[in-house]
Short mmCIF file of C-alpha atoms and ligand atoms in Angstrom, two decimals:
data_model
loop_
_atom_site.label_atom_id
_atom_site.label_comp_id
_atom_site.label_asym_id
_atom_site.label_seq_id
_atom_site.Cartn_x
_atom_site.Cartn_y
_atom_site.Cartn_z
CA MET A 1 33.58 27.15 0.37
CA ILE A 2 30.09 27.86 1.71
CA VAL A 3 26.82 25.97 1.70
CA VAL A 4 23.58 27.69 2.45
CA GLY A 5 21.14 25.28 3.99
CA SER A 6 21.82 22.05 6.01
CA GLY A 7 19.27 19.76 4.56
CA PRO A 8 20.54 16.26 3.38
CA ASN A 9 21.67 17.74 0.05
CA GLY A 10 23.44 20.75 1.54
CA LEU A 11 25.25 18.34 3.98
CA ALA A 12 26.13 15.96 1.12
CA ALA A 13 27.63 18.75 -0.96
CA ALA A 14 29.56 19.94 2.16
CA ILE A 15 30.93 16.35 2.84
CA VAL A 16 32.05 15.79 -0.77
CA MET A 17 33.92 19.13 -0.74
CA ALA A 18 35.47 18.45 2.76
CA GLN A 19 36.51 15.03 1.53
CA ALA A 20 38.29 16.75 -1.34
CA GLY A 21 40.23 18.91 1.20
CA PHE A 22 38.24 22.21 1.10
CA THR A 23 37.48 24.20 4.08
CA VAL A 24 33.67 24.12 4.40
CA ALA A 25 31.18 26.27 6.36
CA VAL A 26 27.47 25.44 6.30
CA LEU A 27 25.08 28.30 7.01
CA GLU A 28 21.61 27.32 8.28
CA GLY A 29 18.74 29.70 8.83
CA SER A 30 16.90 27.61 11.44
CA ASP A 31 18.15 27.23 14.98
CA THR A 32 18.81 23.50 14.30
CA ALA A 33 20.59 21.79 11.46
CA GLY A 34 19.13 18.99 9.30
CA GLY A 35 16.47 20.51 7.08
CA GLY A 36 13.86 17.68 6.35
CA LEU A 37 15.74 15.44 8.77
CA ARG A 38 14.80 17.20 12.03
CA SER A 39 13.02 15.43 14.99
CA ALA A 40 11.41 17.20 17.85
CA SER A 41 9.18 16.61 20.83
CA LEU A 42 6.10 18.01 19.15
CA THR A 43 3.53 16.66 21.47
CA GLN A 44 4.51 15.59 25.04
CA ASP A 45 7.78 15.13 26.92
CA GLY A 46 9.37 11.91 26.13
CA PHE A 47 7.80 11.58 22.62
CA VAL A 48 10.13 12.02 19.61
CA HIS A 49 8.44 13.04 16.34
CA ASP A 50 9.90 13.47 12.82
CA VAL A 51 8.93 16.94 11.80
CA CYS A 52 9.35 16.18 8.10
CA SER A 53 10.73 12.97 6.66
CA GLY A 54 9.81 9.84 8.65
CA VAL A 55 10.66 6.81 6.41
CA HIS A 56 13.95 6.39 4.55
CA PRO A 57 14.05 4.00 1.70
CA MET A 58 15.95 6.50 -0.48
CA ALA A 59 18.55 7.11 2.12
CA ILE A 60 19.30 3.41 2.80
CA ALA A 61 19.68 2.95 -0.93
CA SER A 62 21.51 6.19 -1.71
CA PRO A 63 24.82 5.29 -3.43
CA PHE A 64 26.51 8.20 -1.52
CA PHE A 65 25.16 7.55 2.05
CA ARG A 66 26.06 3.85 1.66
CA GLN A 67 29.65 4.82 1.29
CA LEU A 68 29.86 7.00 4.36
CA PRO A 69 30.94 5.72 7.86
CA LEU A 70 27.67 6.97 9.38
CA THR A 71 27.27 4.07 11.87
CA SER A 72 30.57 5.36 13.50
CA PHE A 73 28.68 8.61 14.04
CA GLY A 74 25.68 7.03 15.83
CA LEU A 75 23.46 6.08 12.96
CA GLU A 76 21.47 2.80 13.52
CA TRP A 77 18.87 1.78 10.94
CA VAL A 78 15.67 0.18 12.23
CA HIS A 79 14.05 -2.23 9.82
CA PRO A 80 10.43 -2.89 10.46
CA ILE A 81 9.31 -6.54 10.05
CA VAL A 82 7.46 -5.47 6.81
CA PRO A 83 8.23 -2.35 4.91
CA VAL A 84 4.68 -1.37 3.91
CA ALA A 85 1.14 -2.44 4.70
CA HIS A 86 -1.83 -1.38 2.56
CA PRO A 87 -5.18 -2.07 4.42
CA LEU A 88 -8.14 -3.02 2.28
CA ASN A 89 -11.73 -3.75 3.59
CA THR A 90 -10.96 -6.72 5.88
CA GLU A 91 -7.22 -7.56 5.26
CA SER A 92 -4.06 -5.77 4.50
CA VAL A 93 -1.86 -6.43 1.51
CA LEU A 94 1.84 -6.35 2.54
CA LEU A 95 4.98 -5.33 0.79
CA TYR A 96 7.56 -7.82 2.20
CA GLU A 97 11.23 -7.56 1.57
CA ASP A 98 10.83 -11.00 0.09
CA ILE A 99 9.52 -10.41 -3.41
CA GLN A 100 8.15 -13.93 -3.83
CA ALA A 101 6.21 -13.72 -0.54
CA THR A 102 4.80 -10.39 -1.74
CA ALA A 103 3.79 -11.92 -5.12
CA ASN A 104 2.26 -14.95 -3.50
CA GLN A 105 -0.60 -12.74 -2.08
CA PHE A 106 -1.83 -11.93 -5.51
CA GLY A 107 -2.93 -15.33 -7.00
CA ARG A 108 -3.21 -14.86 -10.74
CA ASP A 109 -1.21 -11.64 -10.43
CA ALA A 110 1.78 -13.31 -8.87
CA LYS A 111 3.58 -13.81 -12.18
CA ASN A 112 2.76 -10.33 -13.32
CA TYR A 113 4.15 -8.79 -10.05
CA LEU A 114 7.39 -10.82 -10.47
CA ARG A 115 7.72 -9.93 -14.16
CA LEU A 116 7.42 -6.26 -13.40
CA PHE A 117 9.52 -5.92 -10.25
CA GLN A 118 12.02 -8.68 -10.30
CA PRO A 119 14.37 -7.16 -12.98
CA ILE A 120 14.13 -3.75 -11.31
CA ALA A 121 14.83 -5.13 -7.83
CA GLU A 122 17.66 -7.38 -8.99
CA HIS A 123 19.52 -4.49 -10.73
CA ALA A 124 18.44 -1.79 -8.26
CA GLU A 125 22.10 -0.88 -7.44
CA GLN A 126 23.10 -0.17 -11.03
CA LEU A 127 19.71 1.41 -11.89
CA LEU A 128 19.93 3.82 -8.96
CA GLU A 129 23.28 5.06 -10.13
CA ASP A 130 21.51 6.02 -13.36
CA ILE A 131 18.15 7.25 -11.95
CA LEU A 132 19.65 9.29 -9.20
CA GLN A 133 21.55 11.62 -11.58
CA PRO A 134 20.40 14.15 -14.26
CA LEU A 135 18.35 12.18 -16.78
CA LEU A 136 20.15 13.95 -19.66
CA ARG A 137 23.35 12.16 -18.86
CA MET A 138 24.57 8.96 -20.45
CA PRO A 139 23.39 5.96 -18.48
CA GLN A 140 25.97 3.61 -17.17
CA ALA A 141 23.66 0.51 -17.38
CA PRO A 142 21.47 1.25 -20.47
CA ARG A 143 20.56 -2.48 -20.73
CA HIS A 144 18.76 -2.25 -17.34
CA LEU A 145 17.60 1.31 -17.66
CA LEU A 146 15.67 1.02 -20.95
CA PRO A 147 13.08 -1.58 -19.85
CA PHE A 148 12.63 0.37 -16.53
CA ALA A 149 12.25 3.63 -18.40
CA LEU A 150 9.50 2.25 -20.71
CA HIS A 151 7.39 1.30 -17.66
CA ALA A 152 8.38 4.38 -15.68
CA ALA A 153 7.19 6.77 -18.40
CA LEU A 154 3.71 5.38 -18.17
CA PRO A 155 0.80 6.95 -16.22
CA ALA A 156 0.41 5.03 -12.97
CA SER A 157 -3.28 4.32 -13.82
CA VAL A 158 -2.16 2.74 -17.20
CA LEU A 159 0.61 0.62 -15.70
CA ALA A 160 -1.48 -0.63 -12.82
CA ARG A 161 -4.40 -1.68 -15.01
CA SER A 162 -2.33 -3.09 -17.86
CA THR A 163 -0.11 -5.19 -15.53
CA PHE A 164 -2.49 -6.42 -12.78
CA ARG A 165 -5.95 -7.90 -12.68
CA THR A 166 -6.47 -8.11 -8.92
CA SER A 167 -7.62 -5.18 -6.87
CA GLU A 168 -5.05 -6.14 -4.19
CA ALA A 169 -1.99 -5.81 -6.50
CA ARG A 170 -3.39 -2.67 -8.15
CA ALA A 171 -3.95 -1.15 -4.63
CA LEU A 172 -0.44 -1.90 -3.36
CA PHE A 173 1.05 -0.30 -6.38
CA ALA A 174 -1.22 2.68 -6.18
CA GLY A 175 -0.24 3.39 -2.54
CA ILE A 176 3.41 3.51 -3.44
CA ALA A 177 3.07 5.32 -6.79
CA ALA A 178 1.11 8.06 -4.89
CA HIS A 179 4.40 9.09 -3.31
CA ALA A 180 5.10 10.91 -6.66
CA ALA A 181 2.48 13.49 -5.57
CA LEU A 182 1.03 13.56 -9.18
CA PRO A 183 -2.34 12.63 -10.67
CA PHE A 184 -2.21 9.06 -11.91
CA THR A 185 -2.94 10.18 -15.47
CA SER A 186 0.35 12.05 -15.73
CA MET A 187 3.14 10.58 -17.89
CA GLY A 188 5.89 9.46 -15.59
CA SER A 189 3.60 8.92 -12.56
CA SER A 190 4.64 5.25 -12.35
CA SER A 191 8.33 5.93 -11.93
CA ILE A 192 8.54 6.56 -8.19
CA GLY A 193 6.27 3.70 -7.49
CA LEU A 194 8.57 1.38 -9.41
CA VAL A 195 11.68 2.69 -7.72
CA LEU A 196 10.25 2.60 -4.23
CA THR A 197 8.86 -0.93 -4.60
CA ALA A 198 12.18 -2.18 -5.95
CA ILE A 199 14.04 -0.48 -3.08
CA GLY A 200 11.48 -2.13 -0.63
CA HIS A 201 12.51 -5.56 -1.97
CA GLN A 202 16.26 -4.84 -2.18
CA TYR A 203 17.00 -2.67 0.83
CA GLY A 204 13.74 -2.25 2.85
CA TRP A 205 12.15 0.99 4.10
CA PRO A 206 13.93 1.64 7.36
CA PHE A 207 14.17 4.72 9.52
CA PRO A 208 17.03 5.93 11.80
CA LYS A 209 16.80 4.75 15.43
CA GLY A 210 15.96 7.65 17.73
CA GLY A 211 14.40 9.80 14.88
CA ALA A 212 15.34 11.14 11.55
CA GLN A 213 17.54 13.70 13.37
CA SER A 214 20.00 10.83 14.04
CA LEU A 215 20.75 10.66 10.25
CA ALA A 216 21.27 14.43 10.24
CA ASP A 217 23.46 14.20 13.32
CA ALA A 218 25.54 11.32 11.79
CA LEU A 219 26.06 13.49 8.64
CA LEU A 220 26.97 16.49 10.77
CA GLY A 221 29.34 14.45 12.92
CA TYR A 222 31.13 13.08 9.87
CA LEU A 223 31.33 16.54 8.26
CA LYS A 224 32.90 18.01 11.51
CA SER A 225 35.42 15.12 11.52
CA LEU A 226 36.57 16.24 8.15
CA GLY A 227 37.02 19.81 9.54
CA GLY A 228 33.68 21.33 8.26
CA SER A 229 31.71 23.71 10.44
CA VAL A 230 27.98 24.47 10.76
CA PHE A 231 26.44 27.80 11.83
CA THR A 232 22.78 27.77 12.72
CA SER A 233 20.33 30.80 12.93
CA VAL A 234 22.09 32.41 9.87
CA GLN A 235 19.24 33.26 7.52
CA ILE A 236 20.52 34.37 4.11
CA ARG A 237 18.23 37.01 2.42
CA ASP A 238 20.48 38.05 -0.38
CA LEU A 239 23.68 36.88 -2.17
CA LYS A 240 25.27 39.96 -0.57
CA ASP A 241 24.80 38.39 2.90
CA LEU A 242 27.23 35.57 1.90
CA PRO A 243 30.79 35.81 3.14
CA ASP A 244 33.45 35.61 0.47
CA ALA A 245 34.17 32.07 -0.74
CA ARG A 246 35.51 30.44 -3.79
CA ILE A 247 32.46 28.21 -4.25
CA LYS A 248 28.87 28.70 -2.97
CA PHE A 249 26.32 25.89 -2.81
CA LEU A 250 22.71 26.84 -2.37
CA ASP A 251 20.39 24.21 -0.85
CA VAL A 252 17.45 26.57 -1.54
CA SER A 253 14.43 26.61 -3.81
CA THR A 254 14.52 28.16 -7.30
CA ASN A 255 12.20 30.90 -5.95
CA GLN A 256 14.64 32.06 -3.38
CA PHE A 257 17.50 31.89 -5.85
CA LEU A 258 15.55 33.98 -8.39
CA SER A 259 14.57 36.59 -5.79
CA TRP A 260 18.35 37.01 -4.93
CA THR A 261 19.73 36.94 -8.45
CA GLU A 262 17.04 37.95 -10.91
CA HIS A 263 18.90 41.06 -12.04
CA LEU A 264 22.11 39.13 -12.57
CA LEU A 265 20.80 36.12 -14.62
CA PRO A 266 20.59 35.97 -18.43
CA TRP A 267 17.05 36.16 -19.84
CA ALA A 268 16.87 32.60 -21.07
CA TYR A 269 17.95 31.06 -17.73
CA ARG A 270 15.69 33.41 -15.81
CA THR A 271 12.67 32.45 -17.96
CA LEU A 272 13.29 28.71 -17.40
CA LEU A 273 13.45 29.28 -13.66
CA HIS A 274 10.21 31.26 -13.72
CA ARG A 275 8.57 28.38 -15.58
CA TYR A 276 9.75 25.77 -13.08
CA SER A 277 6.60 24.88 -11.07
CA TYR A 278 5.88 23.55 -7.52
CA GLY A 279 3.17 21.08 -6.68
CA ALA A 280 0.57 20.20 -4.05
CA GLY A 281 1.24 20.76 -0.35
CA VAL A 282 0.78 18.47 2.61
CA PHE A 283 -1.19 18.57 5.94
CA LYS A 284 0.53 16.57 8.62
CA ILE A 285 -0.39 15.33 12.13
CA ASP A 286 1.93 13.82 14.71
CA TYR A 287 0.31 11.85 17.53
CA ALA A 288 1.21 10.77 20.93
CA LEU A 289 -0.81 7.55 21.57
CA ARG A 290 -1.55 5.65 24.75
CA GLN A 291 -1.46 2.28 22.87
CA PRO A 292 -0.71 0.88 19.42
CA LEU A 293 -3.28 1.31 16.70
CA PRO A 294 -6.16 -1.20 16.91
CA TRP A 295 -5.89 -2.42 13.34
CA ARG A 296 -8.72 -4.51 12.00
CA ASP A 297 -6.03 -6.77 10.40
CA PRO A 298 -3.37 -7.14 13.10
CA ARG A 299 -0.66 -7.87 10.52
CA THR A 300 -0.79 -4.20 9.65
CA MET A 301 1.20 -3.66 12.95
CA LEU A 302 4.16 -5.46 11.24
CA ALA A 303 4.79 -2.56 8.85
CA GLY A 304 6.67 0.61 9.49
CA THR A 305 4.71 2.44 6.80
CA VAL A 306 1.00 2.19 6.12
CA HIS A 307 -0.78 3.47 3.06
CA LEU A 308 -4.43 4.42 3.64
CA GLY A 309 -6.82 5.12 0.76
CA GLY A 310 -8.29 1.74 -0.30
CA THR A 311 -8.39 0.78 -3.91
CA LEU A 312 -6.57 2.04 -6.97
CA GLU A 313 -9.65 3.92 -7.95
CA GLU A 314 -10.02 5.63 -4.67
CA ILE A 315 -6.39 6.75 -4.45
CA GLU A 316 -6.47 7.81 -8.05
CA ARG A 317 -9.49 10.04 -7.25
CA ALA A 318 -7.97 11.55 -4.18
CA GLU A 319 -4.74 12.55 -6.00
CA TRP A 320 -6.81 13.82 -9.00
CA GLU A 321 -8.94 15.94 -6.60
CA VAL A 322 -5.85 17.54 -5.08
CA ASN A 323 -4.53 18.31 -8.61
CA GLN A 324 -7.91 20.04 -9.26
CA GLY A 325 -7.33 22.26 -6.27
CA ARG A 326 -9.75 20.36 -4.01
CA HIS A 327 -9.44 18.84 -0.62
CA PRO A 328 -10.49 15.18 -0.88
CA GLU A 329 -13.12 13.92 1.48
CA ARG A 330 -11.31 10.55 1.56
CA PRO A 331 -7.62 11.60 1.16
CA TYR A 332 -4.72 9.18 0.56
CA VAL A 333 -2.92 9.13 3.92
CA LEU A 334 0.66 8.01 4.62
CA LEU A 335 1.35 6.77 8.16
CA ALA A 336 4.62 5.69 9.93
CA GLN A 337 4.40 3.68 13.13
CA HIS A 338 7.93 4.08 14.36
CA THR A 339 7.51 3.01 18.00
CA SER A 340 6.40 -0.48 17.15
CA PHE A 341 10.10 -1.06 16.15
CA ASP A 342 11.88 1.73 18.05
CA THR A 343 10.81 2.06 21.59
CA SER A 344 13.38 4.87 22.25
CA ARG A 345 10.95 7.37 20.57
CA ALA A 346 8.19 7.28 23.38
CA PRO A 347 7.76 6.59 26.99
CA SER A 348 7.37 2.89 27.92
CA GLY A 349 4.21 1.38 26.47
CA LYS A 350 3.23 4.55 24.62
CA HIS A 351 3.45 5.20 20.85
CA THR A 352 3.80 7.89 18.23
CA LEU A 353 2.09 8.03 14.82
CA TRP A 354 3.32 10.18 11.89
CA ALA A 355 0.56 10.89 9.32
CA TYR A 356 0.04 13.24 6.28
CA CYS A 357 -2.07 13.71 3.32
CA ARG A 358 -1.83 15.91 0.27
CA VAL A 359 -3.69 19.14 -0.08
CA PRO A 360 -3.67 21.86 -2.74
CA ALA A 361 -0.61 24.20 -2.65
CA HIS A 362 -0.81 27.04 -0.03
CA SER A 363 -3.78 25.34 1.81
CA ASP A 364 -4.54 26.28 5.34
CA VAL A 365 -7.40 23.77 5.65
CA ASP A 366 -7.45 21.61 8.68
CA MET A 367 -7.60 17.93 7.36
CA THR A 368 -7.58 16.33 10.95
CA GLU A 369 -11.16 14.95 10.70
CA ARG A 370 -10.64 13.52 7.25
CA ILE A 371 -7.31 11.87 8.17
CA GLU A 372 -8.75 10.40 11.31
CA ALA A 373 -11.86 9.09 9.43
CA GLN A 374 -9.47 7.30 7.09
CA ILE A 375 -7.54 5.75 9.97
CA GLU A 376 -10.85 4.75 11.76
CA ARG A 377 -11.90 2.98 8.60
CA TYR A 378 -9.17 0.44 9.09
CA ALA A 379 -8.39 0.81 12.82
CA PRO A 380 -11.81 1.28 14.47
CA GLY A 381 -11.36 2.80 17.94
CA PHE A 382 -8.25 4.74 16.97
CA LYS A 383 -9.44 8.02 18.38
CA GLU A 384 -9.57 6.58 21.90
CA CYS A 385 -5.80 6.00 21.68
CA ILE A 386 -4.91 9.62 21.20
CA LEU A 387 -3.21 11.43 24.07
CA GLN A 388 -2.25 14.53 22.03
CA ARG A 389 -1.85 15.70 18.47
CA ALA A 390 0.25 18.33 16.76
CA SER A 391 -0.63 19.47 13.29
CA ARG A 392 0.76 21.68 10.56
CA HIS A 393 -0.92 22.78 7.27
CA ALA A 394 0.69 23.54 4.01
CA VAL A 395 1.10 27.23 4.77
CA GLY A 396 2.71 26.28 8.10
CA PHE A 397 5.22 24.04 6.26
CA ALA A 398 6.17 26.89 3.84
CA ALA A 399 6.75 29.19 6.83
CA TYR A 400 8.78 26.45 8.62
CA ASN A 401 11.21 25.97 5.76
CA PRO A 402 11.51 28.34 2.85
CA ASN A 403 12.32 25.34 0.54
CA LEU A 404 8.71 24.04 1.00
CA ILE A 405 7.06 26.29 -1.51
CA GLY A 406 3.30 26.30 -0.88
CA GLY A 407 3.87 23.26 1.36
CA ASP A 408 5.38 21.20 -1.55
CA ILE A 409 7.67 18.64 0.05
CA THR A 410 9.28 17.35 -3.22
CA GLY A 411 11.20 20.56 -4.28
CA GLY A 412 9.08 20.95 -7.37
CA ARG A 413 6.41 18.97 -9.30
CA ASN A 414 7.55 15.50 -10.43
CA THR A 415 6.22 15.84 -13.92
CA LEU A 416 8.14 13.89 -16.61
CA LEU A 417 9.25 17.33 -17.99
CA GLN A 418 10.61 18.52 -14.69
CA MET A 419 12.24 15.16 -14.00
CA ILE A 420 14.21 15.70 -17.18
CA SER A 421 14.52 19.45 -16.91
CA ARG A 422 15.10 20.23 -13.20
CA PRO A 423 15.23 23.18 -13.03
CA VAL A 424 16.79 23.66 -16.51
CA PRO A 425 17.35 21.10 -19.38
CA THR A 426 21.07 20.51 -19.16
CA SER A 427 23.12 17.57 -18.09
CA THR A 428 24.64 19.61 -15.25
CA PRO A 429 21.71 21.79 -13.99
CA TYR A 430 23.53 22.46 -10.67
CA ARG A 431 25.88 24.98 -12.43
CA THR A 432 24.22 28.41 -12.60
CA PRO A 433 25.29 31.24 -14.90
CA LEU A 434 26.87 32.89 -11.95
CA LYS A 435 30.50 31.88 -11.47
CA GLY A 436 31.18 29.73 -8.46
CA ILE A 437 27.47 29.46 -7.52
CA TYR A 438 25.78 26.02 -7.63
CA LEU A 439 22.12 24.94 -6.80
CA CYS A 440 22.05 21.73 -4.78
CA SER A 441 18.51 21.43 -3.32
CA ALA A 442 15.75 18.98 -4.23
CA SER A 443 14.85 21.38 -7.04
CA THR A 444 17.75 19.80 -8.98
CA PRO A 445 18.06 16.12 -10.00
CA PRO A 446 17.23 13.59 -8.80
CA GLY A 447 14.65 15.62 -6.87
CA GLY A 448 12.79 15.14 -3.54
CA GLY A 449 13.57 12.49 -0.84
CA VAL A 450 16.39 12.05 1.53
CA HIS A 451 19.31 10.69 -0.53
CA GLY A 452 21.76 13.59 -0.73
CA MET A 453 22.45 12.94 -4.45
CA CYS A 454 21.50 16.57 -5.48
CA GLY A 455 24.29 17.74 -3.19
CA VAL A 456 26.80 15.07 -4.38
CA HIS A 457 26.29 15.89 -8.14
CA ALA A 458 26.53 19.68 -7.41
CA ALA A 459 29.70 19.23 -5.59
CA ARG A 460 31.16 17.00 -8.33
CA ALA A 461 30.24 19.62 -10.92
CA ALA A 462 32.06 22.30 -8.84
CA LEU A 463 35.11 19.99 -8.52
CA HIS A 464 35.08 19.36 -12.17
CA ASP A 465 34.92 23.14 -12.90
CA LEU A 466 37.94 23.56 -10.57
CA SER A 467 39.70 20.86 -12.73
CA TYR A 468 39.88 18.84 -9.50
CA ARG A 469 40.11 15.00 -9.79
CA TYR A 470 37.72 13.16 -7.50
C1 LIG B 1 6.21 16.73 5.85
C2 LIG B 1 7.38 16.06 5.05
C3 LIG B 1 7.48 14.66 4.97
C4 LIG B 1 8.52 14.05 4.20
N1 LIG B 1 8.64 12.70 4.21
C5 LIG B 1 9.67 12.19 3.59
C6 LIG B 1 9.99 10.78 3.77
O1 LIG B 1 9.23 10.14 4.60
N2 LIG B 1 11.05 10.27 3.18
C7 LIG B 1 11.87 11.03 2.37
O2 LIG B 1 12.85 10.54 1.87
N3 LIG B 1 11.60 12.33 2.22
C8 LIG B 1 10.59 12.97 2.82
N4 LIG B 1 10.39 14.25 2.64
C9 LIG B 1 11.11 15.00 1.74
C10 LIG B 1 12.64 15.31 2.23
O3 LIG B 1 12.53 15.84 3.56
C11 LIG B 1 13.16 16.40 1.27
O4 LIG B 1 13.09 15.99 -0.02
C12 LIG B 1 14.69 16.63 1.60
O5 LIG B 1 14.86 16.99 3.00
C13 LIG B 1 15.18 17.71 0.76
O6 LIG B 1 16.54 18.00 1.14
P1 LIG B 1 17.26 19.33 0.78
O7 LIG B 1 18.54 19.34 1.33
O8 LIG B 1 17.05 19.60 -0.61
O9 LIG B 1 16.36 20.51 1.50
P2 LIG B 1 15.77 20.63 3.01
O10 LIG B 1 15.86 19.36 3.75
O11 LIG B 1 14.46 21.28 2.90
O12 LIG B 1 16.83 21.55 3.71
C14 LIG B 1 17.02 22.90 3.30
C15 LIG B 1 17.60 23.68 4.44
O13 LIG B 1 17.97 24.92 4.03
C16 LIG B 1 17.58 25.88 4.96
N5 LIG B 1 17.47 27.22 4.20
C17 LIG B 1 16.65 27.37 3.16
N6 LIG B 1 16.77 28.64 2.75
C18 LIG B 1 17.69 29.29 3.60
C19 LIG B 1 18.24 30.53 3.62
N7 LIG B 1 17.88 31.55 2.81
N8 LIG B 1 19.20 30.79 4.58
C20 LIG B 1 19.65 29.81 5.43
N9 LIG B 1 19.07 28.51 5.44
C21 LIG B 1 18.23 28.29 4.46
C22 LIG B 1 16.32 25.34 5.57
O14 LIG B 1 15.99 25.93 6.76
C23 LIG B 1 16.63 23.88 5.62
O15 LIG B 1 17.18 23.52 6.80
C24 LIG B 1 9.35 14.82 3.45
C25 LIG B 1 9.29 16.30 3.56
C26 LIG B 1 8.33 16.91 4.39
C27 LIG B 1 8.26 18.36 4.50
#
């Protein structure tokens, strides 16, 4: 069997098939394998930057990755002291792994915080099995899923205001909910915030020692130990380019799949794929720094991930502006400060910083000044720490990886409809009308993020179709 694309989902599909005894070849268009898990020296010698994903809560919580012997293939998780910091005017709010310590920051909202997140965090393992599969399937733990789903379906602005009274609790939730890349008025825009917060309390928000590439390398090492092979610099431009194989998995966008197969697909399926939509893009900067960030609240240094954007209202506005096709003056910015916890990523005493903000799809606008103004707001003097920066706009991301349509990093908009119907409304959307061909990218359930579950479910669908017991 063949997999096109070596992102985490392509590699997961390959591993499931190799575990079942199939001969597997992965064909990757780029000259290195790993998709959204690549690391590179983007600035200066000795600095290691994550080109795409930089923080991996979904990977540590992935029901599939957790079963694999990845530590035997070099993977070492680095857990920052605190998963997330959210700076406000003078002090930062922190998401601790300890849920009680987190709630204690919120005074009269402490009980509200526990009431919302404790049941989700306590049942995270069962819930993730249900959430990280097509939502049109029967849940395994409906008792836990139902209360979660009732909150998750709400717009983030409604859930934040109806649950919390303090600006601190609202801001922390807003920063995490904004990972959904949706305006806060959209139905379902709470869901990713709920899941990521619960994962923070249950598993943390770690990253692989030495760079995201270490997770790709561990997956590749394990795949090769099962007899699988990977060929890089093999760009597929048409189905006809594919060698003969019984099963073909495509870790590609719906747009690429359509362009290869339009004439072969039934009208109804083709129409659904044409309706599938992609969302906002990102503008990203990687920094080499001469020293750590001079945070106004030094406790911000304890966090691996920092959410910049201020209050719920400010973040809500920034995400709304992007949805309106505008470039916010004060964007919501995601930062990762890996080298505070993993010194292997920079020369002694030096640091890296990973930063991005959302922009309208297909944007080529340079957001450097706006991102740096947001960092300076909470870490005055930051600019003096910069040795070198490397940036990439949304158009650059789309050129870098054909799965990042218009610079969308989530494999398609996370609207409620597209969470249920991704990319088509069936309980096995991996199966295409073409015999033996399965979609397995983040444009299938459960969508974006490094968890491999799209690939796992696609492979299980193929094994089921082959009447294979797994
Ligand atoms: C800037 C950025 C930041 C991100 N941050 C995070 C984060 O912090 N945490 C997180 O969990 N997720 C993050 N993500 C999202 C995450 O990287 C993706 O959701 C995930 O990698 C999707 O996996 P995939 O296997 O579906 O696709 P990809 O990882 O995109 O892999 C697809 C692979 O297929 C190859 N390919 C595509 N078409 C062809 C073709 N025609 N022929 C041959 N090869 C082909 C591509 O080159 C690529 O290697 C981020 C993404 C980006 C871009």
